[in-house]
Structures are given as C-alpha cells and as structure tokens.
Amino acid sequence: MTLTRHCSVCDDERVFEQPPCDEGHGVDCPDLMCSVCGTAIVIGDAPEMPVIIRSQAA
Ligand SMILES: [Zn+2]
Ligand SMILES: [Zn+2]
C-alpha cells in the first residue's frame, strides 16, 4: 500500500509506503514510512492538515 502525504521532514508531498510490520497488524498496519527520508508516521496520528513545526533556528 502506498499513498501520498505531506512529509514534514522533506517539506513536500512524498510517497509513503507501508514498512515491514513486526507488530502483527498485517494489512491493517497503520504505519507509513516516507519513501524518501524514511520518516515514519502513523495514519491515525497524522492530522489531515499537517502541523507546521517552526524551526528553532529561525
Ligand atoms: Zn504495524
Ligand atoms: Zn520525507
């Protein structure tokens, strides 16, 4: 399963794919991993509108 989400690390739209699941979720696994930077997100925890995290170094 793949889908496109905004990656807060890449700061762009990225294809997220399901990583290998070690927790027995099977096809219902809520975990997704950015195919570019490897950042993992959980579908249930991801807000529809991504929260912009302000950089401390601004
Ligand atoms: Zn899982
Ligand atoms: Zn990313």
PDB file of C-alpha atoms and ligand atoms in Angstrom:
ATOM      1  CA  MET A   1       0.000   0.000   0.000  1.00  0.00           C
ATOM      2  CA  THR A   2       1.320   3.423  -0.883  1.00  0.00           C
ATOM      3  CA  LEU A   3      -0.167   6.854  -0.665  1.00  0.00           C
ATOM      4  CA  THR A   4       0.936  10.424  -0.940  1.00  0.00           C
ATOM      5  CA  ARG A   5       1.242  12.564   2.148  1.00  0.00           C
ATOM      6  CA  HIS A   6       2.942  15.770   3.078  1.00  0.00           C
ATOM      7  CA  CYS A   7       6.212  14.873   4.752  1.00  0.00           C
ATOM      8  CA  SER A   8       7.147  17.417   7.411  1.00  0.00           C
ATOM      9  CA  VAL A   9      10.788  16.388   7.132  1.00  0.00           C
ATOM     10  CA  CYS A  10      11.007  16.693   3.350  1.00  0.00           C
ATOM     11  CA  ASP A  11       8.614  19.667   3.475  1.00  0.00           C
ATOM     12  CA  ASP A  12       6.949  18.366   0.322  1.00  0.00           C
ATOM     13  CA  GLU A  13       4.500  15.785  -0.959  1.00  0.00           C
ATOM     14  CA  ARG A  14       6.048  12.347  -0.746  1.00  0.00           C
ATOM     15  CA  VAL A  15       5.004   8.795  -1.409  1.00  0.00           C
ATOM     16  CA  PHE A  16       4.551   6.933   1.859  1.00  0.00           C
ATOM     17  CA  GLU A  17       4.675   3.196   1.894  1.00  0.00           C
ATOM     18  CA  GLN A  18       3.953   0.560   4.470  1.00  0.00           C
ATOM     19  CA  PRO A  19       7.125  -0.634   6.157  1.00  0.00           C
ATOM     20  CA  PRO A  20       7.539  -4.253   7.192  1.00  0.00           C
ATOM     21  CA  CYS A  21       5.313  -4.722  10.218  1.00  0.00           C
ATOM     22  CA  ASP A  22       6.683  -6.593  13.223  1.00  0.00           C
ATOM     23  CA  GLU A  23       3.632  -5.992  15.381  1.00  0.00           C
ATOM     24  CA  GLY A  24       1.116  -8.293  13.721  1.00  0.00           C
ATOM     25  CA  HIS A  25      -1.048  -5.601  12.187  1.00  0.00           C
ATOM     26  CA  GLY A  26      -0.954  -7.268   8.781  1.00  0.00           C
ATOM     27  CA  VAL A  27      -2.758  -5.380   6.043  1.00  0.00           C
ATOM     28  CA  ASP A  28      -4.324  -3.139   8.673  1.00  0.00           C
ATOM     29  CA  CYS A  29      -0.950  -1.821   9.830  1.00  0.00           C
ATOM     30  CA  PRO A  30      -1.332   1.933  10.418  1.00  0.00           C
ATOM     31  CA  ASP A  31       2.350   2.646   9.991  1.00  0.00           C
ATOM     32  CA  LEU A  32       3.660   4.510   6.971  1.00  0.00           C
ATOM     33  CA  MET A  33       7.197   5.444   6.062  1.00  0.00           C
ATOM     34  CA  CYS A  34       8.360   8.247   3.775  1.00  0.00           C
ATOM     35  CA  SER A  35       9.991   6.595   0.783  1.00  0.00           C
ATOM     36  CA  VAL A  36      12.499   9.445   0.515  1.00  0.00           C
ATOM     37  CA  CYS A  37      13.708  10.239   4.040  1.00  0.00           C
ATOM     38  CA  GLY A  38      12.366   7.222   5.939  1.00  0.00           C
ATOM     39  CA  THR A  39      10.326   9.228   8.446  1.00  0.00           C
ATOM     40  CA  ALA A  40       7.645   7.011   9.949  1.00  0.00           C
ATOM     41  CA  ILE A  41       4.137   8.235  10.635  1.00  0.00           C
ATOM     42  CA  VAL A  42       1.028   6.538  11.960  1.00  0.00           C
ATOM     43  CA  ILE A  43      -2.096   7.157   9.905  1.00  0.00           C
ATOM     44  CA  GLY A  44      -4.307   7.549  12.972  1.00  0.00           C
ATOM     45  CA  ASP A  45      -1.968  10.133  14.459  1.00  0.00           C
ATOM     46  CA  ALA A  46      -1.475  12.195  11.333  1.00  0.00           C
ATOM     47  CA  PRO A  47      -3.707  15.263  11.137  1.00  0.00           C
ATOM     48  CA  GLU A  48      -5.439  15.904   7.840  1.00  0.00           C
ATOM     49  CA  MET A  49      -3.801  19.289   7.700  1.00  0.00           C
ATOM     50  CA  PRO A  50      -0.157  18.828   8.557  1.00  0.00           C
ATOM     51  CA  VAL A  51       1.067  20.802  11.521  1.00  0.00           C
ATOM     52  CA  ILE A  52       3.909  23.050  10.589  1.00  0.00           C
ATOM     53  CA  ILE A  53       6.659  22.754  13.155  1.00  0.00           C
ATOM     54  CA  ARG A  54       8.534  26.002  13.435  1.00  0.00           C
ATOM     55  CA  SER A  55      12.267  25.774  13.325  1.00  0.00           C
ATOM     56  CA  GLN A  56      14.065  26.923  16.451  1.00  0.00           C
ATOM     57  CA  ALA A  57      16.810  28.273  14.215  1.00  0.00           C
ATOM     58  CA  ALA A  58      14.568  30.840  12.538  1.00  0.00           C
TER      59      ALA A  58
HETATM   60 ZN    ZN B   1       2.179  -2.492  12.162  1.00  0.00          ZN
HETATM   61 ZN    ZN B   2      10.254  12.595   3.920  1.00  0.00          ZN
END
